[in-house]
Amino acid sequence: MSNSASQETFISHLIELRDRLLRSVIAVVVIFLGLFHWANDLYTLLAEPLLHALPKGGQLIATEVTAPFLVPIKVTLMAAFLIALPYILYQIWAFIAPGLYSHEKRLGVPLVVASVVLFFCGMAFAYFMVFPVVFGFITGVAPVGVAVMTDITKYLDFVMTMFMAFGITFEVPVIVVLLVKIGVVSVSKLREIRPYVIVGAFVIGAIFTPPDVISQSMLAVPLWLLYELGIVVASFISKPKPVNSETYQPLSEEEMDRELDNLGSDADARRIEK
């Protein structure tokens, strides 16, 4: 391929990448504009687990001048991105798919779909299961006379951290399967390092959750179980196919001699013809 042709190909790839990024941004903006009217309602929905755990009369506060406007906008933008995520991933897949082999395409589609579904499952688990426990613990240990009134900006930062922690945690089966499939690690090695993974899961739980055993376990235990699920799935897809003994049968000595005799007679016949 000449330099001019390769340059034209590179430029065409850049143009396609620009177009697909532009489509993704437009999708997020369109969904954001559609949700803008309900920005405050979306933040109220996000804050519902904490509002439900606060004592009667408790509320969130805003310590910055622009926070009552900017924080709901950030929540709406996050919601728009999550809604548009399948379309964004489709644009990414459409860009890289032409350069992949057929077996890579067959592996890529299930992994992408599973990644999206598991990430949403992780966020849902955090919202419906973890937040009530965490906020109940926080309000329950507050000293007498201390009013728990969290700043809305700090609350959003906490929620985003928890969403990312649990979303990535639920990606563990996909990561394990991918590592095994590309040959980085074997299933036996994954089983061998299981004790270290369990310890690491509780360390991660201690870092990303409040300092109570229940909250830490609600991150560590799913991380461990999802790791085990990844091992099971990786063992299933990486299991070598059994060789059918009927497809090949070694020749016996008599059959080998007969084949050699046939080859020799064919060679003699060719010499006679010449």
CSV table of C-alpha atoms in Angstrom, one decimal:
chain,number,residue,atom,x,y,z
A,1,MET,CA,0.0,0.0,0.0
A,2,SER,CA,1.4,3.4,-1.0
A,3,ASN,CA,1.9,6.2,1.5
A,4,SER,CA,-0.9,8.3,0.0
A,5,ALA,CA,-3.3,5.4,0.2
A,6,SER,CA,-2.4,4.6,3.8
A,7,GLN,CA,-2.7,8.3,4.7
A,8,GLU,CA,-6.2,8.4,3.1
A,9,THR,CA,-7.2,5.3,5.1
A,10,PHE,CA,-6.0,6.9,8.3
A,11,ILE,CA,-7.9,10.1,7.6
A,12,SER,CA,-11.0,8.2,6.8
A,13,HIS,CA,-10.7,6.4,10.1
A,14,LEU,CA,-10.4,9.7,11.9
A,15,ILE,CA,-13.4,11.1,10.1
A,16,GLU,CA,-15.4,8.0,11.1
A,17,LEU,CA,-14.3,8.3,14.7
A,18,ARG,CA,-15.3,11.9,14.8
A,19,ASP,CA,-18.7,11.2,13.3
A,20,ARG,CA,-19.4,8.4,15.9
A,21,LEU,CA,-18.2,10.5,18.8
A,22,LEU,CA,-20.4,13.3,17.6
A,23,ARG,CA,-23.4,11.0,17.4
A,24,SER,CA,-22.8,9.8,20.9
A,25,VAL,CA,-22.6,13.4,22.2
A,26,ILE,CA,-25.7,14.4,20.4
A,27,ALA,CA,-27.6,11.4,21.9
A,28,VAL,CA,-26.5,12.4,25.4
A,29,VAL,CA,-27.5,16.1,24.8
A,30,VAL,CA,-30.9,15.2,23.3
A,31,ILE,CA,-31.7,12.9,26.3
A,32,PHE,CA,-30.4,15.5,28.7
A,33,LEU,CA,-32.7,18.2,27.2
A,34,GLY,CA,-35.6,15.8,27.4
A,35,LEU,CA,-34.9,15.2,31.1
A,36,PHE,CA,-34.0,18.8,32.1
A,37,HIS,CA,-37.5,19.6,33.2
A,38,TRP,CA,-37.4,16.9,35.8
A,39,ALA,CA,-33.8,17.6,37.1
A,40,ASN,CA,-35.0,18.4,40.6
A,41,ASP,CA,-37.2,15.3,40.7
A,42,LEU,CA,-34.2,13.2,39.6
A,43,TYR,CA,-32.1,14.5,42.4
A,44,THR,CA,-34.9,13.9,44.9
A,45,LEU,CA,-35.1,10.3,43.6
A,46,LEU,CA,-31.4,9.9,44.0
A,47,ALA,CA,-31.5,11.3,47.6
A,48,GLU,CA,-34.5,9.2,48.6
A,49,PRO,CA,-32.5,6.6,50.5
A,50,LEU,CA,-30.9,9.2,52.7
A,51,LEU,CA,-34.0,11.3,53.1
A,52,HIS,CA,-35.8,8.1,54.2
A,53,ALA,CA,-33.1,7.4,56.8
A,54,LEU,CA,-33.0,10.9,58.3
A,55,PRO,CA,-34.9,11.6,61.5
A,56,LYS,CA,-38.3,13.4,61.1
A,57,GLY,CA,-37.7,16.9,59.9
A,58,GLY,CA,-34.2,16.1,58.6
A,59,GLN,CA,-33.2,17.5,55.2
A,60,LEU,CA,-30.2,18.0,52.9
A,61,ILE,CA,-28.5,21.4,52.7
A,62,ALA,CA,-26.6,23.4,50.1
A,63,THR,CA,-23.5,25.2,51.3
A,64,GLU,CA,-22.6,26.6,48.0
A,65,VAL,CA,-24.5,29.4,46.1
A,66,THR,CA,-24.8,27.5,42.8
A,67,ALA,CA,-25.2,24.0,44.3
A,68,PRO,CA,-29.1,24.0,44.2
A,69,PHE,CA,-28.8,24.5,40.4
A,70,LEU,CA,-25.7,22.7,39.4
A,71,VAL,CA,-26.1,19.5,41.4
A,72,PRO,CA,-29.5,18.5,39.8
A,73,ILE,CA,-28.0,19.3,36.4
A,74,LYS,CA,-25.1,16.9,37.1
A,75,VAL,CA,-27.5,14.2,38.2
A,76,THR,CA,-29.6,14.8,35.0
A,77,LEU,CA,-26.4,14.6,32.9
A,78,MET,CA,-25.4,11.4,34.6
A,79,ALA,CA,-28.9,9.9,33.9
A,80,ALA,CA,-28.7,11.0,30.3
A,81,PHE,CA,-25.3,9.3,29.9
A,82,LEU,CA,-26.6,6.1,31.4
A,83,ILE,CA,-29.7,6.0,29.2
A,84,ALA,CA,-27.5,6.7,26.1
A,85,LEU,CA,-24.8,4.2,27.1
A,86,PRO,CA,-26.1,1.3,25.0
A,87,TYR,CA,-26.1,3.6,21.9
A,88,ILE,CA,-22.6,4.9,22.8
A,89,LEU,CA,-21.3,1.4,23.1
A,90,TYR,CA,-22.9,0.5,19.8
A,91,GLN,CA,-21.0,3.4,18.1
A,92,ILE,CA,-17.8,2.2,19.7
A,93,TRP,CA,-18.4,-1.4,18.6
A,94,ALA,CA,-19.3,-0.3,15.0
A,95,PHE,CA,-16.0,1.6,14.8
A,96,ILE,CA,-13.7,-1.3,16.0
A,97,ALA,CA,-15.7,-4.3,14.7
A,98,PRO,CA,-14.4,-4.1,11.1
A,99,GLY,CA,-10.8,-4.7,12.4
A,100,LEU,CA,-11.7,-7.8,14.4
A,101,TYR,CA,-11.6,-11.4,13.4
A,102,SER,CA,-14.9,-13.4,13.4
A,103,HIS,CA,-14.1,-15.2,16.6
A,104,GLU,CA,-13.3,-11.9,18.3
A,105,LYS,CA,-16.6,-10.5,17.2
A,106,ARG,CA,-18.5,-13.5,18.6
A,107,LEU,CA,-16.8,-13.0,21.9
A,108,GLY,CA,-17.1,-9.2,21.9
A,109,VAL,CA,-20.8,-8.8,21.6
A,110,PRO,CA,-21.7,-11.0,24.6
A,111,LEU,CA,-19.0,-9.3,26.7
A,112,VAL,CA,-20.2,-5.8,25.9
A,113,VAL,CA,-23.9,-6.7,26.6
A,114,ALA,CA,-22.9,-8.5,29.8
A,115,SER,CA,-20.8,-5.5,30.9
A,116,VAL,CA,-23.6,-3.0,30.5
A,117,VAL,CA,-26.2,-5.3,32.2
A,118,LEU,CA,-23.8,-6.1,35.1
A,119,PHE,CA,-22.8,-2.4,35.6
A,120,PHE,CA,-26.5,-1.4,35.9
A,121,CYS,CA,-27.1,-4.3,38.3
A,122,GLY,CA,-24.2,-3.1,40.4
A,123,MET,CA,-25.7,0.4,40.6
A,124,ALA,CA,-29.2,-1.0,41.4
A,125,PHE,CA,-27.7,-3.2,44.1
A,126,ALA,CA,-26.0,-0.1,45.7
A,127,TYR,CA,-29.2,2.0,45.5
A,128,PHE,CA,-31.7,-0.5,46.8
A,129,MET,CA,-29.6,-2.7,49.1
A,130,VAL,CA,-26.5,-0.8,50.3
A,131,PHE,CA,-27.7,2.8,50.6
A,132,PRO,CA,-30.5,2.0,53.1
A,133,VAL,CA,-28.1,0.1,55.3
A,134,VAL,CA,-25.3,2.6,55.1
A,135,PHE,CA,-27.5,5.7,55.8
A,136,GLY,CA,-29.3,3.8,58.5
A,137,PHE,CA,-26.0,3.1,60.2
A,138,ILE,CA,-24.8,6.7,59.8
A,139,THR,CA,-27.9,8.3,61.2
A,140,GLY,CA,-28.1,5.6,64.0
A,141,VAL,CA,-24.6,6.3,65.4
A,142,ALA,CA,-25.0,10.1,65.4
A,143,PRO,CA,-24.5,11.5,68.9
A,144,VAL,CA,-27.4,13.0,70.7
A,145,GLY,CA,-28.0,16.6,69.8
A,146,VAL,CA,-26.2,16.2,66.4
A,147,ALA,CA,-28.5,16.9,63.4
A,148,VAL,CA,-27.4,14.9,60.3
A,149,MET,CA,-27.7,17.3,57.4
A,150,THR,CA,-25.5,16.4,54.5
A,151,ASP,CA,-24.5,18.9,51.8
A,152,ILE,CA,-26.1,17.9,48.5
A,153,THR,CA,-22.7,18.2,46.7
A,154,LYS,CA,-21.0,15.9,49.1
A,155,TYR,CA,-23.9,13.5,48.9
A,156,LEU,CA,-23.6,13.4,45.1
A,157,ASP,CA,-19.9,12.7,45.3
A,158,PHE,CA,-20.5,9.9,47.8
A,159,VAL,CA,-23.3,8.4,45.6
A,160,MET,CA,-21.1,8.5,42.5
A,161,THR,CA,-18.2,6.8,44.3
A,162,MET,CA,-20.5,4.0,45.5
A,163,PHE,CA,-22.1,3.6,42.1
A,164,MET,CA,-18.7,3.3,40.4
A,165,ALA,CA,-17.4,0.9,43.1
A,166,PHE,CA,-20.4,-1.4,42.9
A,167,GLY,CA,-20.6,-1.1,39.1
A,168,ILE,CA,-17.0,-2.1,38.6
A,169,THR,CA,-17.4,-4.8,41.2
A,170,PHE,CA,-20.2,-6.4,39.2
A,171,GLU,CA,-17.8,-6.4,36.2
A,172,VAL,CA,-15.6,-9.0,37.8
A,173,PRO,CA,-17.0,-12.0,35.9
A,174,VAL,CA,-16.5,-10.2,32.6
A,175,ILE,CA,-12.9,-9.3,33.5
A,176,VAL,CA,-12.1,-12.9,34.7
A,177,VAL,CA,-13.6,-14.4,31.5
A,178,LEU,CA,-11.7,-12.0,29.3
A,179,LEU,CA,-8.4,-12.6,31.1
A,180,VAL,CA,-8.8,-16.4,30.7
A,181,LYS,CA,-9.9,-16.1,27.1
A,182,ILE,CA,-6.9,-14.1,25.9
A,183,GLY,CA,-4.5,-16.3,27.8
A,184,VAL,CA,-3.3,-13.9,30.5
A,185,VAL,CA,-4.2,-16.3,33.3
A,186,SER,CA,-5.4,-19.8,33.6
A,187,VAL,CA,-8.5,-21.1,35.5
A,188,SER,CA,-6.2,-23.1,37.8
A,189,LYS,CA,-4.3,-20.0,38.7
A,190,LEU,CA,-7.5,-18.1,39.5
A,191,ARG,CA,-8.5,-20.9,41.9
A,192,GLU,CA,-5.0,-20.8,43.4
A,193,ILE,CA,-5.1,-17.1,44.2
A,194,ARG,CA,-8.7,-17.3,45.6
A,195,PRO,CA,-7.6,-16.5,49.3
A,196,TYR,CA,-5.8,-13.4,48.2
A,197,VAL,CA,-8.9,-12.3,46.2
A,198,ILE,CA,-11.1,-12.7,49.3
A,199,VAL,CA,-8.7,-10.6,51.4
A,200,GLY,CA,-8.5,-8.0,48.7
A,201,ALA,CA,-12.3,-7.9,48.4
A,202,PHE,CA,-12.6,-7.0,52.1
A,203,VAL,CA,-9.8,-4.4,51.8
A,204,ILE,CA,-11.7,-2.8,48.9
A,205,GLY,CA,-14.9,-2.9,50.9
A,206,ALA,CA,-13.1,-1.1,53.8
A,207,ILE,CA,-11.9,1.6,51.4
A,208,PHE,CA,-15.1,2.4,49.6
A,209,THR,CA,-17.8,1.9,52.3
A,210,PRO,CA,-18.4,3.4,55.7
A,211,PRO,CA,-16.5,1.8,58.6
A,212,ASP,CA,-19.1,-0.8,59.6
A,213,VAL,CA,-18.9,-4.5,59.0
A,214,ILE,CA,-22.2,-4.8,57.3
A,215,SER,CA,-21.5,-2.2,54.7
A,216,GLN,CA,-18.0,-3.6,54.0
A,217,SER,CA,-19.4,-7.1,53.7
A,218,MET,CA,-22.1,-5.9,51.3
A,219,LEU,CA,-19.3,-5.0,48.8
A,220,ALA,CA,-16.8,-7.7,49.7
A,221,VAL,CA,-19.1,-10.7,49.6
A,222,PRO,CA,-20.6,-9.9,46.2
A,223,LEU,CA,-17.1,-9.2,44.8
A,224,TRP,CA,-16.0,-12.7,46.0
A,225,LEU,CA,-19.1,-14.4,44.7
A,226,LEU,CA,-18.8,-12.7,41.3
A,227,TYR,CA,-15.2,-13.8,41.1
A,228,GLU,CA,-16.3,-17.4,41.7
A,229,LEU,CA,-19.0,-16.9,39.0
A,230,GLY,CA,-16.3,-15.7,36.6
A,231,ILE,CA,-14.2,-18.8,37.3
A,232,VAL,CA,-17.2,-21.1,36.6
A,233,VAL,CA,-18.0,-19.3,33.3
A,234,ALA,CA,-14.3,-19.2,32.3
A,235,SER,CA,-14.0,-22.9,33.0
A,236,PHE,CA,-17.0,-23.7,30.9
A,237,ILE,CA,-15.9,-21.6,27.8
A,238,SER,CA,-12.2,-22.6,28.0
A,239,LYS,CA,-12.9,-26.3,28.4
A,240,PRO,CA,-11.1,-28.1,25.5
A,241,LYS,CA,-13.4,-30.0,23.1
A,242,PRO,CA,-13.0,-33.8,23.4
A,243,VAL,CA,-11.3,-35.4,20.5
A,244,ASN,CA,-13.5,-37.8,18.6
A,245,SER,CA,-11.7,-41.1,18.5
A,246,GLU,CA,-13.5,-42.1,15.4
A,247,THR,CA,-12.1,-39.3,13.3
A,248,TYR,CA,-8.6,-40.9,13.2
A,249,GLN,CA,-7.5,-44.5,13.6
A,250,PRO,CA,-3.8,-45.3,13.3
A,251,LEU,CA,-3.0,-47.8,10.5
A,252,SER,CA,-2.1,-51.3,11.5
A,253,GLU,CA,1.2,-53.0,10.4
A,254,GLU,CA,-0.7,-54.9,7.7
A,255,GLU,CA,-2.4,-51.8,6.4
A,256,MET,CA,0.9,-49.9,6.4
A,257,ASP,CA,2.6,-52.7,4.4
A,258,ARG,CA,-0.3,-52.7,1.9
A,259,GLU,CA,-0.1,-49.0,1.4
A,260,LEU,CA,3.7,-49.2,0.8
A,261,ASP,CA,3.2,-52.0,-1.7
A,262,ASN,CA,0.6,-49.9,-3.5
A,263,LEU,CA,3.0,-47.0,-3.6
A,264,GLY,CA,5.7,-49.2,-5.0
A,265,SER,CA,3.5,-50.7,-7.7
A,266,ASP,CA,2.4,-47.3,-8.7
A,267,ALA,CA,6.0,-46.2,-9.1
A,268,ASP,CA,6.8,-49.3,-11.1
A,269,ALA,CA,3.9,-48.7,-13.4
A,270,ARG,CA,5.0,-45.1,-14.1
A,271,ARG,CA,8.5,-46.3,-15.0
A,272,ILE,CA,7.1,-48.8,-17.4
A,273,GLU,CA,5.0,-46.2,-19.1
A,274,LYS,CA,8.1,-44.0,-19.6
